[in-house]
C-alpha positions as a printed NumPy array, in Angstrom:
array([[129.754,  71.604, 156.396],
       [125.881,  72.412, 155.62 ],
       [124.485,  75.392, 157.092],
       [121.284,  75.949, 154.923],
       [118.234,  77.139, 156.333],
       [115.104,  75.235, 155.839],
       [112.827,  77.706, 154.728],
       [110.037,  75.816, 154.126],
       [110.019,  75.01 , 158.31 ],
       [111.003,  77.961, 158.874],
       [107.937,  79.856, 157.65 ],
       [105.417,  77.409, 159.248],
       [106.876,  77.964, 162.764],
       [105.091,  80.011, 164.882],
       [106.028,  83.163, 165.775],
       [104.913,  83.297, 169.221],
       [106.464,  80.474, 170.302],
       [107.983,  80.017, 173.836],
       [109.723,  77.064, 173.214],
       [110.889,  75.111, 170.245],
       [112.945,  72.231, 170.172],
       [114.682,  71.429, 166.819],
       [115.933,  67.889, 166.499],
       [119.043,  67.422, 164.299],
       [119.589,  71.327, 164.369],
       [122.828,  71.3  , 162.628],
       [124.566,  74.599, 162.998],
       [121.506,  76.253, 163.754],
       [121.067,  78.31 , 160.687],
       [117.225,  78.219, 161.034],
       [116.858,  79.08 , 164.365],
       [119.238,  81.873, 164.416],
       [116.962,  83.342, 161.012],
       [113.82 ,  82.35 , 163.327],
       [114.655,  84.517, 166.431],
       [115.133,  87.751, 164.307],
       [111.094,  86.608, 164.244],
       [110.742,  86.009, 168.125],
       [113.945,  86.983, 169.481],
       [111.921,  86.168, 173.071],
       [111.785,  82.08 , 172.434],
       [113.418,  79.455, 173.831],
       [115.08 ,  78.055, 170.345],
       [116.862,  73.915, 171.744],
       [118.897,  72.089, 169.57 ],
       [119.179,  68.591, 169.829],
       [122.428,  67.643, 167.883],
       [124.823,  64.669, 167.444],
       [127.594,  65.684, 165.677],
       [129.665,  67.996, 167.964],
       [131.461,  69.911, 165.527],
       [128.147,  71.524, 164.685],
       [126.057,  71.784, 167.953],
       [129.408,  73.786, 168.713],
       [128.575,  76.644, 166.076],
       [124.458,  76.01 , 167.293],
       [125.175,  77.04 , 170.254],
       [126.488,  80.455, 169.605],
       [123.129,  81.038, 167.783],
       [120.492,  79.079, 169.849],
       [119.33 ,  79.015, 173.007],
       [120.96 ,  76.156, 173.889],
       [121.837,  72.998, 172.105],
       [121.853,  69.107, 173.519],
       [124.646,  66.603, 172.532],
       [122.614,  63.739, 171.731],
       [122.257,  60.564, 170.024],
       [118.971,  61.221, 168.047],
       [118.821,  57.517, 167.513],
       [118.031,  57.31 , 171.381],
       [114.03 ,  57.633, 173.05 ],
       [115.612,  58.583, 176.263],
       [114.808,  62.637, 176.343],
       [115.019,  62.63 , 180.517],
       [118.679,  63.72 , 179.802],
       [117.374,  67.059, 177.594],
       [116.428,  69.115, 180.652],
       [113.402,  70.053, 179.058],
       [110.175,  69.772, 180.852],
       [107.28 ,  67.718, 179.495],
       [104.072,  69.715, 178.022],
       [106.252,  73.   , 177.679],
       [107.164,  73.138, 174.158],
       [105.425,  74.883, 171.622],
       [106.816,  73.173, 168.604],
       [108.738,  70.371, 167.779],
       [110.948,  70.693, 164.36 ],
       [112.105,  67.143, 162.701],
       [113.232,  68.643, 159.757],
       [113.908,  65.541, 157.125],
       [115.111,  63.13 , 159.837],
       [112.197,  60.606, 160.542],
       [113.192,  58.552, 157.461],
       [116.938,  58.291, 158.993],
       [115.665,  56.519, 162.725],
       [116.14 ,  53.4  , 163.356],
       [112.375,  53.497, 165.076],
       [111.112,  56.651, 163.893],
       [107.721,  55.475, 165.481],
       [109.681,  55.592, 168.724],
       [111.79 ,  58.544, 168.383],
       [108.299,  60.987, 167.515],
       [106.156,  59.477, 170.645],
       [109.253,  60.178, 172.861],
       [109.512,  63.226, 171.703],
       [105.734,  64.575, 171.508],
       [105.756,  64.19 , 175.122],
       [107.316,  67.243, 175.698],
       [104.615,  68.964, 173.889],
       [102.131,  71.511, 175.261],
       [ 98.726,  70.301, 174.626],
       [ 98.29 ,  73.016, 172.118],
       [102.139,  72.223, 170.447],
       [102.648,  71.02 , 167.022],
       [105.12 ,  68.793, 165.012],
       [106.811,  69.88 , 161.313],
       [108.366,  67.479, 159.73 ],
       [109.739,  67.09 , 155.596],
       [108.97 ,  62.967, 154.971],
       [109.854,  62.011, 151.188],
       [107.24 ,  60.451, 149.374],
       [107.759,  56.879, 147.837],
       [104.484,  56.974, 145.651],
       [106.354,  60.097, 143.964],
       [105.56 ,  59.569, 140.135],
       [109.37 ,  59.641, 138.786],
       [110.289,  57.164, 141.885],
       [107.213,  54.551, 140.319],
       [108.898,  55.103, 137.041],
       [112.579,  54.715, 137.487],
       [111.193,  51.681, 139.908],
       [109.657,  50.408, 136.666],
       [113.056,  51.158, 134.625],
       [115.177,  49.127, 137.022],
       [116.526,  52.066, 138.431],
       [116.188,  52.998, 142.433],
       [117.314,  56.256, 143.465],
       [118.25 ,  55.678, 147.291],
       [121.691,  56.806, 146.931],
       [121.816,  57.847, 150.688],
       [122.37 ,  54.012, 152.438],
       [121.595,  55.925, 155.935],
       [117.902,  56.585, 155.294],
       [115.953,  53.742, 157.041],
       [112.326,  53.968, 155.926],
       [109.991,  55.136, 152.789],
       [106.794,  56.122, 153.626],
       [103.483,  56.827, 151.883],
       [100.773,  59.196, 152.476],
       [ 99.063,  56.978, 154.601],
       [101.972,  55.563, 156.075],
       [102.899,  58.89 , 157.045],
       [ 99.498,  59.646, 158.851],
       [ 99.599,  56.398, 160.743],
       [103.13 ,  57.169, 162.257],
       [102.011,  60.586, 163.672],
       [ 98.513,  58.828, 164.65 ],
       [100.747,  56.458, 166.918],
       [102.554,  59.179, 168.558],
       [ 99.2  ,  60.877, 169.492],
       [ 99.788,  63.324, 166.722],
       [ 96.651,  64.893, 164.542],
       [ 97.986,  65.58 , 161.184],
       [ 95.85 ,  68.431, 159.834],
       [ 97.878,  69.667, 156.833],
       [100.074,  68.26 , 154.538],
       [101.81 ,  70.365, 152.082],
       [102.588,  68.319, 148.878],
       [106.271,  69.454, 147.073],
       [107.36 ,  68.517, 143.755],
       [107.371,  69.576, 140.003],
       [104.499,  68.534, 138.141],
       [104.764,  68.98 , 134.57 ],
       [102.914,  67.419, 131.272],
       [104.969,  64.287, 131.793],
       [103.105,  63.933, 135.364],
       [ 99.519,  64.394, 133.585],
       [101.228,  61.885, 130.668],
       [101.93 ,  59.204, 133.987],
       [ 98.191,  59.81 , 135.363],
       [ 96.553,  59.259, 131.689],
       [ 99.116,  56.247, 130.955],
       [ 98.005,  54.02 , 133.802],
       [ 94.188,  54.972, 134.253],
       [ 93.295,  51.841, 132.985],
       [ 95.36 ,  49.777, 135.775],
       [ 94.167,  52.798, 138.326],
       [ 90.946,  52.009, 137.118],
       [ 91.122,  47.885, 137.644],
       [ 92.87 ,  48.002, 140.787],
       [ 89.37 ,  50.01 , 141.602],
       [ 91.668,  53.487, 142.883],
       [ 90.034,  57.257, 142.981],
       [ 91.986,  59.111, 139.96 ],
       [ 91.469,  61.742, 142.266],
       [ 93.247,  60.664, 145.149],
       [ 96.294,  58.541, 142.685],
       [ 96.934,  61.845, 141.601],
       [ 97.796,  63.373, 144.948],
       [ 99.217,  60.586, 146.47 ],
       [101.811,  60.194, 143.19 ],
       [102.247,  64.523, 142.737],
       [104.631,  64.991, 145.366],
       [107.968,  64.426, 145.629],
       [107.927,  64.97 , 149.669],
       [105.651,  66.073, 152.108],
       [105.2  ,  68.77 , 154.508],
       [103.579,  67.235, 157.403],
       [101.888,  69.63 , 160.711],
       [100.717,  67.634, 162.774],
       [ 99.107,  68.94 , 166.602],
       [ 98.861,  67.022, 169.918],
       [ 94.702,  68.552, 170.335],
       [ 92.483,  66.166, 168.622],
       [ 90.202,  68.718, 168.106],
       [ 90.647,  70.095, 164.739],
       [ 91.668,  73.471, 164.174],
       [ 88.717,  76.098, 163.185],
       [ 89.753,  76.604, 159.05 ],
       [ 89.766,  79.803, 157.728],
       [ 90.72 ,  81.27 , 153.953],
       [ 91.753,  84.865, 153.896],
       [ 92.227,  86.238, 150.096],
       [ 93.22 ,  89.719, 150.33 ],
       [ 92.852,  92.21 , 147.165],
       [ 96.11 ,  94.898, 147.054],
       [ 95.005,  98.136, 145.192],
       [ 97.994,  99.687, 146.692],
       [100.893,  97.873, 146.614],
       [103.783, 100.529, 146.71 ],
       [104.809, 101.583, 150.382],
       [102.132,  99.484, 152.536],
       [101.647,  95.966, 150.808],
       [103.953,  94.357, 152.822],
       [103.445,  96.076, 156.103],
       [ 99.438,  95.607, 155.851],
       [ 99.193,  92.395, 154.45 ],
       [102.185,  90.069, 153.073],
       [104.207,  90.196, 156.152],
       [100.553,  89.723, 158.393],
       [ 99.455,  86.556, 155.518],
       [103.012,  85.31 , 156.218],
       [102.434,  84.849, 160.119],
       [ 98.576,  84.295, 160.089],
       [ 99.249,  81.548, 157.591],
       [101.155,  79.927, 160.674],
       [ 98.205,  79.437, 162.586],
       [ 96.57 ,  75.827, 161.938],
       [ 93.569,  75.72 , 160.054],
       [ 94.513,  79.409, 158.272],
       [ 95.498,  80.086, 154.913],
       [ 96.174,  83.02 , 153.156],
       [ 96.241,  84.337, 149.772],
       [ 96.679,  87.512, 148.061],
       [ 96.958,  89.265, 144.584],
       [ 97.511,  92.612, 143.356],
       [ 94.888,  94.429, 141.849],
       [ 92.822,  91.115, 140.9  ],
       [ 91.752,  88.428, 142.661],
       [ 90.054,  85.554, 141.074],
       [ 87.652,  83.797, 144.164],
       [ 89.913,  80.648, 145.316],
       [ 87.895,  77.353, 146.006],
       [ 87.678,  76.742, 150.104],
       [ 88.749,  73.494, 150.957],
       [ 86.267,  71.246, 153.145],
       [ 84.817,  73.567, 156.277],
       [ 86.93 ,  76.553, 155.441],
       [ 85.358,  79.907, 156.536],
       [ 85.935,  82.931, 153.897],
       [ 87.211,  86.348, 154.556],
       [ 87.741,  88.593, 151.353],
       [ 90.112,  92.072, 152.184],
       [ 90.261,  95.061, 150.296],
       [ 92.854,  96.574, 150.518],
       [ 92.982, 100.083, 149.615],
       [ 90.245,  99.909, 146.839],
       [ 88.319, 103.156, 146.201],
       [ 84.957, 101.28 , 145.427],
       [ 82.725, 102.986, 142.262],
       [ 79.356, 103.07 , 142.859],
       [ 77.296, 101.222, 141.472],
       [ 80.003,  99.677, 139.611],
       [ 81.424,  97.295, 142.471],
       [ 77.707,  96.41 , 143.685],
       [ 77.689,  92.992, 141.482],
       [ 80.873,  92.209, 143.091],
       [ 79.824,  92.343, 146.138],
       [ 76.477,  90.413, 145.929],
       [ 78.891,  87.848, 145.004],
       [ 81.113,  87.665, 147.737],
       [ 77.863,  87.976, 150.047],
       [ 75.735,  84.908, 147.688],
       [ 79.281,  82.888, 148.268],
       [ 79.252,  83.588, 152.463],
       [ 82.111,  85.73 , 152.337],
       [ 83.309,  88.208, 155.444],
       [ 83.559,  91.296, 153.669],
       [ 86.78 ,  93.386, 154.982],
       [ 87.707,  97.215, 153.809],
       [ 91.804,  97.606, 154.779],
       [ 92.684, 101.156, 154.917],
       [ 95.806, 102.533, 156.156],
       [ 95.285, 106.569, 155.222],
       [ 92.617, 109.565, 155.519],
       [ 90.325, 108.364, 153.115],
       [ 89.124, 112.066, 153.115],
       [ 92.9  , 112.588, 151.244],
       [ 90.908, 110.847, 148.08 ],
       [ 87.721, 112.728, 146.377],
       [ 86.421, 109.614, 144.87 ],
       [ 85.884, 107.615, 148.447],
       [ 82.925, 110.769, 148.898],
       [ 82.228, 111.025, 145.112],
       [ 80.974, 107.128, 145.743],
       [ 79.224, 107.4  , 148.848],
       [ 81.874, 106.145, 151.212],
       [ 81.122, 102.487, 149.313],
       [ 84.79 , 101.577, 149.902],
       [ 83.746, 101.144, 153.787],
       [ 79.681, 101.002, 153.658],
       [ 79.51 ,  98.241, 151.647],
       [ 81.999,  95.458, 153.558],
       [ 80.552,  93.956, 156.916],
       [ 83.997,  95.78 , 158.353],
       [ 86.661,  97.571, 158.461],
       [ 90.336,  97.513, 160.047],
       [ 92.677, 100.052, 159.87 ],
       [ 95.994, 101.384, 161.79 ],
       [ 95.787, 104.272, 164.364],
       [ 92.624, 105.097, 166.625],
       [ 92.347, 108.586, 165.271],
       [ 92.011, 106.831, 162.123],
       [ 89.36 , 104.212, 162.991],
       [ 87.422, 107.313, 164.633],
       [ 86.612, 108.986, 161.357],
       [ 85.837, 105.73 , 159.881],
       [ 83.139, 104.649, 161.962],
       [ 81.188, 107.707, 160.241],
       [ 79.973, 105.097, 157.698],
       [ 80.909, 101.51 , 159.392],
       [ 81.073, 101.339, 163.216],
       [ 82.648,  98.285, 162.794],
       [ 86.083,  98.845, 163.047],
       [ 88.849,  97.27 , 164.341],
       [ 92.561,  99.021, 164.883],
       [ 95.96 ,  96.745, 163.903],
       [ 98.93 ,  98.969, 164.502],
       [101.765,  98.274, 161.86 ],
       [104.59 ,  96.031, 163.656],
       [108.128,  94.719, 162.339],
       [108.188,  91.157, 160.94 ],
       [111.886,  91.139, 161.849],
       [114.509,  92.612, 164.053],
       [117.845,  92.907, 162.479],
       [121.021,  91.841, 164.716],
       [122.189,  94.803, 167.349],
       [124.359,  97.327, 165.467],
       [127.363,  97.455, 165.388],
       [129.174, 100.887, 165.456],
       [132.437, 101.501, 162.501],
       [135.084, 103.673, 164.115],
       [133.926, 106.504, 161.352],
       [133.93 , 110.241, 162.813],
       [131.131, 111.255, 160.141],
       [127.81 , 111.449, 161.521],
       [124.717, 110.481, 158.548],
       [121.266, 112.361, 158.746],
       [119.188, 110.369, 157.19 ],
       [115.408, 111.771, 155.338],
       [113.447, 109.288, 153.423],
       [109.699, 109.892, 152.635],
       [107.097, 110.488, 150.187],
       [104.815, 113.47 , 150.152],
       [106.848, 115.434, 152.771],
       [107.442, 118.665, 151.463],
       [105.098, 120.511, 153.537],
       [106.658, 118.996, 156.886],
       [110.089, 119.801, 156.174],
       [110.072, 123.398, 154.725],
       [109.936, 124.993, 158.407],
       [112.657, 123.051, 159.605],
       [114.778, 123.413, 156.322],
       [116.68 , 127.056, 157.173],
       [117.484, 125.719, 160.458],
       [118.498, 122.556, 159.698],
       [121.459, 124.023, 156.778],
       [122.073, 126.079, 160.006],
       [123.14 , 123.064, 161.568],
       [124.862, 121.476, 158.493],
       [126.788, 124.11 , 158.086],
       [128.019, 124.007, 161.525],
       [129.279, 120.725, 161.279],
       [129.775, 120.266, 157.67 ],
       [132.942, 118.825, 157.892],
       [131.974, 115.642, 160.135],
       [128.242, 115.287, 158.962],
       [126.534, 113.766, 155.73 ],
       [122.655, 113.715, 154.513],
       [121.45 , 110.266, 152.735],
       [117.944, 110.974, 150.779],
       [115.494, 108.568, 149.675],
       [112.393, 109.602, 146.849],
       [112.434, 113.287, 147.712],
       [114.511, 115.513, 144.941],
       [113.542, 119.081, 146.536],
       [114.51 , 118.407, 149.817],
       [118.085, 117.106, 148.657],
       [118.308, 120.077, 146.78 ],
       [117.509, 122.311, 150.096],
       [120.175, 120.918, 151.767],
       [123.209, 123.589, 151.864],
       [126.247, 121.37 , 152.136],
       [128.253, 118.799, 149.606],
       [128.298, 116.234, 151.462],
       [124.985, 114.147, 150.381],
       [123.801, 111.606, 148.68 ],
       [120.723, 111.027, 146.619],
       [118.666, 107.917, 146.028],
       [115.428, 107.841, 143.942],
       [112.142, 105.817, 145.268],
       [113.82 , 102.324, 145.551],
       [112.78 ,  98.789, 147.03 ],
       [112.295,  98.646, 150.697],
       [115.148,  95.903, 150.774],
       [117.367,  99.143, 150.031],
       [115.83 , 101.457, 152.159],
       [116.657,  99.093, 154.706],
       [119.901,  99.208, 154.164],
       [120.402, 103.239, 153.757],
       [118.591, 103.358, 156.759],
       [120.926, 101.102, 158.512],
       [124.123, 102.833, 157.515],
       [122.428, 106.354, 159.061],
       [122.958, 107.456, 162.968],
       [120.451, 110.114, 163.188],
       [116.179, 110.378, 161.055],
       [114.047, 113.339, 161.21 ],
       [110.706, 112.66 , 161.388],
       [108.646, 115.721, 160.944],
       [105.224, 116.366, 160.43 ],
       [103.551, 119.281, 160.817],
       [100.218, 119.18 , 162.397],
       [ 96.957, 118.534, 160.572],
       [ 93.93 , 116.11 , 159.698],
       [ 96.24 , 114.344, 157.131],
       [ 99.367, 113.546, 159.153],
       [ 97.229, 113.116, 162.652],
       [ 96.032, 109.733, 161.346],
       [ 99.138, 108.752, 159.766],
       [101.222, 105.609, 161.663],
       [104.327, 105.569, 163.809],
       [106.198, 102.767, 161.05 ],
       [108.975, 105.112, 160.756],
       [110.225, 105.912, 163.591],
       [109.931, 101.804, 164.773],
       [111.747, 101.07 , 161.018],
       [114.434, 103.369, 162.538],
       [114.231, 102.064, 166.111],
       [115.201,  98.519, 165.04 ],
       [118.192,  99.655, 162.928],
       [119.205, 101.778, 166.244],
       [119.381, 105.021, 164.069],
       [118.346, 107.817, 167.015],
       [115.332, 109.818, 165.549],
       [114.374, 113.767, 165.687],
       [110.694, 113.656, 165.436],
       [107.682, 115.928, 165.872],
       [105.285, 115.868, 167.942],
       [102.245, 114.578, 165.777],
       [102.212, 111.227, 165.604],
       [105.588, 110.221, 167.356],
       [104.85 , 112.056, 170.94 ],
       [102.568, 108.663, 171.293],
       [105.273, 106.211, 171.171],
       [108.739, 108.382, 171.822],
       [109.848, 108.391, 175.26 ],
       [111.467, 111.875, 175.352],
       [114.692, 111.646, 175.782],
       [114.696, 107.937, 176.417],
       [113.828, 106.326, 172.883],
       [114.399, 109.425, 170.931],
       [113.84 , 113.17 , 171.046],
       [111.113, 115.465, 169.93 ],
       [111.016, 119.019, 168.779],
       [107.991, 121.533, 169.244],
       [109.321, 124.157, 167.344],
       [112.014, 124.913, 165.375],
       [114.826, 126.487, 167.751],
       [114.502, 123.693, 169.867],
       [114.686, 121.053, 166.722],
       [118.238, 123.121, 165.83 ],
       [119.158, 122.6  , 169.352],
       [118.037, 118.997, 169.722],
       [120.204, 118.286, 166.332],
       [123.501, 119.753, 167.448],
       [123.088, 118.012, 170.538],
       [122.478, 114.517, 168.566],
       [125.465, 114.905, 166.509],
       [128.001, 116.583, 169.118],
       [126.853, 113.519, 171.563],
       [128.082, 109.937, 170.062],
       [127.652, 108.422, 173.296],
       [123.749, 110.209, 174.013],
       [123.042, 109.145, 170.184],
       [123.366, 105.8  , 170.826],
       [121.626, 105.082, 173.786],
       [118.536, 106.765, 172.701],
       [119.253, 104.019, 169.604],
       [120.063, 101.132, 171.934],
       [116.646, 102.425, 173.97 ],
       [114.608, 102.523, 171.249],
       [115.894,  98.909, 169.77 ],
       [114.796,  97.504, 173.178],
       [111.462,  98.759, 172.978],
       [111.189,  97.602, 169.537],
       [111.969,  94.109, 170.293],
       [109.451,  94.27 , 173.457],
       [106.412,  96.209, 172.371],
       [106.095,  95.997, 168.264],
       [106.904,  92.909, 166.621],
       [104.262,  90.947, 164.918],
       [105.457,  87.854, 166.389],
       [103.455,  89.253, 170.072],
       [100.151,  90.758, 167.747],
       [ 99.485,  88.623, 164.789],
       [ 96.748,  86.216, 166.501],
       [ 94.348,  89.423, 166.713],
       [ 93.651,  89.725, 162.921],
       [ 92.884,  86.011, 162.719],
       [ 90.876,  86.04 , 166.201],
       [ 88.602,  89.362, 165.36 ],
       [ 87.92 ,  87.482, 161.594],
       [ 86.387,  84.644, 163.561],
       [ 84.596,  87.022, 165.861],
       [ 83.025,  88.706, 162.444],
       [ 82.362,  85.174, 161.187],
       [ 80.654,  84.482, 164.63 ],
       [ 78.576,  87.937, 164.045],
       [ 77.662,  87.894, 160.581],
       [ 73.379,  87.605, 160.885],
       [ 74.319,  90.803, 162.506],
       [ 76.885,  92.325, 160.302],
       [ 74.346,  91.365, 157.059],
       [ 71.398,  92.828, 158.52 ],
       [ 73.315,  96.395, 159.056],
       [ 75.067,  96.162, 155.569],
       [ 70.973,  95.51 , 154.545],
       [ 70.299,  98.935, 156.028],
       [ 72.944, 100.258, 154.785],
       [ 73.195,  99.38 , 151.152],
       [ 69.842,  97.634, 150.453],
       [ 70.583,  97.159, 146.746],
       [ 73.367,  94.613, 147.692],
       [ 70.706,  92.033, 148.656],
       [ 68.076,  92.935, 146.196],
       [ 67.491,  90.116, 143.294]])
């Protein structure tokens, strides 16, 4: 029995959604991976082959029993205009009346809901070619119907559907560009745009989003820049690209450490991010007048004290003077910014995902865990106290370290375990094995600015946290999501208590996981980057005629 994920659907759907209804949901793989997303939608199935809508339901939300050959949905229980997105998946060309089966369906649609769909693509350049061979490669008797580009577009136009995007799959290698060059002379006299043979014969299938609005969606190209990729890339901008690309009309793009300019496609607005770039001056000032001749939004992304690096001052502050704005990740943060742009805008760092509820091993051993860079400072006035504690307990507790070597040699007791600066997919999972993170940091200009990502990294893995005051007082409940220490007797007495207590451990965890899954995942917050870009678009007469008085010599011939 299949139980694949479609991950090309998956990543279009939107995170936000209330309500999706998948038809043909098979064992539900992809909405189970979906609601670590949104674990707050409504995921349907609509399946007809019992054995499988049994394993969907343990995963959805619910799941209908259903001939999905029928156009009688008053059986679903679903109200009409209340879902957010309807998923086909590849099963249009297997309906009888797939004409039928989509109008039914898109009734159920809020007027701002959309339609994915994977339709195969009969033009497809090796399908005209084994055609021509005397070969046909519709193996699978139960599909009902080919269709072509424009076929495509005319059966969402009858159910009231607006394509605006399709996404065209398929290898295309010098063979393909052989095929295109080999019949340009019957392209030619059958009087057919190269141009549009090409795309119409590239893909092998199609992506199709399609929206019930016929008002087209507002297009806008984000191209980020990542100077910084280690520690924040994904954070600050893949996992943010990832949901904004969701969002018809928005596309995203990103590169590390160069970025050639990517061609908009007809009416898309531009944003260009920096992320992280210390800017030389005058150095960067040609690139600049570029993205400003080529009507760019200019955006500085910076997620530190830019007073940590010499060379933002050494340059004049160009890094943040010279882009229309900025956005950043704390308040405190955007505060000293607006020194030299007042045109700021705050995006805390959320989670992308929420791993599964933990589930506790019967192991006696309690794991401490300490992964961070740059930390030494922070820890050595706990250290003494917290080998107190090991000590104590050394024969039921264990340390796990990630990246820092001193402060696994500081620890006083055998049992520990040492892993260098690795990828974030294993940090995850060291994390996730742990019961109790310290979080200090001691208090000063530096670390007052700095996010709260830990302590919701641990929160979703249900790991109970020790943390200071700075930073984490903001977001910690005391003693209800996690506990925080104002000096050091009282983090050795807060310790003890974490690792005496299994039972007060792991509802601070369970607490915290909540509050995770209600407050800080991107699904509920990704709209603002994309909204506040439009905003800037909207503003820019005024956002170039204060980057004139700022930096004159960026509009000067």
């Amino acid at each position: 029995m299949s139980d694949r994920v479609n991950h090309e659907l998956l990543k279009l759907l939107p995170p936000d959604a209330k309500v999706i209804v998948e038809i043909g949901c098979g064992t539900g793989s992809t909405g189970a991976h979906y609601k670590q997303i949104n674990p707050h939608c409504q995921y349907i199935g609509i399946e007809c082959d019992r054995e499988k809508a049994k394993i969907a339901a343990d995963r959805l939300s619910w799941v209908v029993i259903a001939d999905l050959q029928e156009t009688d949905i008053e059986n679903l229980d679903i109200a009409p205009g209340t879902v957010d997105c309807l998923v086909c998946g590849n099963l249009l060309p297997y309906l009888k009346n797939p004409w039928e089966v989509l109008k039914q369906y898109s009734a159920l649609l809020h007027p701002d809901g959309q339609v994915l769909a994977i339709v195969p693509n009969v033009q497809y350049w090796r399908r005209i070619v084994n055609l021509l061979r005397g070969h046909w490669e519709n193996a699978d008797s139960k599909m009902q119907y080919w269709f072509t580009l424009e076929s495509i577009k005319s059966l969402f136009a009858q159910a009231g559907l607006q394509v605006y995007e399709f996404q065209g799959k398929g290898q295309q290698t010098d063979n393909f560009v052989h095929f295109q060059q080999l019949l340009h002379p019957m392209i030619k006299a059958l009087e057919l745009t190269s141009s549009n043979f090409a795309t119409e014969t590239g893909a092998e299938y199609y992506v199709v989003r399609a929206a019930k609005s016929p008002i087209p969606p507002r297009r806008l190209l984000i191209q980020t820049i990542i100077m910084a990729p280690t520690g924040c890339d994904r954070v600050r901008v893949l996992e943010p690209d990832k949901f904004s690309a969701t969002i018809p009309g928005v596309r995203t793009i990103s590169g590390v450490k160069s970025a050639e300019l990517i061609p908009p496609l007809p009416g898309e607005e531009k944003v260009f991010i920096w992320q992280r770039t210390i800017m030389q001056y005058p150095a960067y000032i040609p690139r600049l007048k570029e993205l400003l001749q080529q009507d760019y939004l200019i955006v500085a992304e910076i997620d530190d004290n830019p007073i940590r690096r010499r060379e933002y001052a050494d340059n004049n502050y160009l890094s943040y003077r010279g882009c229309h704005c900025v956005q950043t990740t704390t308040e405190p943060l955007a505060k000293v910014l607006r020194q030299y742009n007042h045109n700021v805008a705050v995006f805390p760092n959320q989670l992308a995902y929420l791993p599964a509820p933990r589930i506790y091993s019967s192991e006696d051993t309690v794991t401490i865990f300490f992964g961070a860079l740059n930390r030494e400072k922070d820890w050595q006035p706990i250290m003494t106290a917290l080998n107190r504690v090991l000590v104590a307990h050394q024969h039921r507790v264990r340390v796990k370290v990630i990246h820092d070597r001193r402060f696994f040699e500081a620890l006083e007791i055998e049992q520990k375990e040492f892993e260098p600066f690795c990828s974030y997919e294993r940090y995850q999972e060291i994390m996730y094995s742990c019961d109790i993170a310290l979080l200090p940091l001691v208090s000063n200009p530096i670390n007052e600015m700095k996010s709260d990502l830990k302590f919701i990294e641990c929160a979703a893995r249900e790991v109970a946290v020790l943390a200071s005051p700075t930073v984490y007082e903001h977001s910690i409940k005391e003693g209800e999501t996690g506990l925080i220490y104002r000096y050091v007797k009282e983090f050795e007495i807060k310790l003890n208590e974490l690792i005496a207590d299994a039972q007060m451990r792991r509802q601070l965890a369970a607490n915290a996981y909540e509050w995770v899954r209600d407050n800080r995942l991107l699904c509920g917050h990704y709209r603002q980057r994309r909204d506040w870009y439009l905003q800037m678009r909207d503003e820019l007469p005024r956002l170039n005629a204060e980057l004139r008085d700022r930096l004159p010599e960026l509009f000067s011939d």
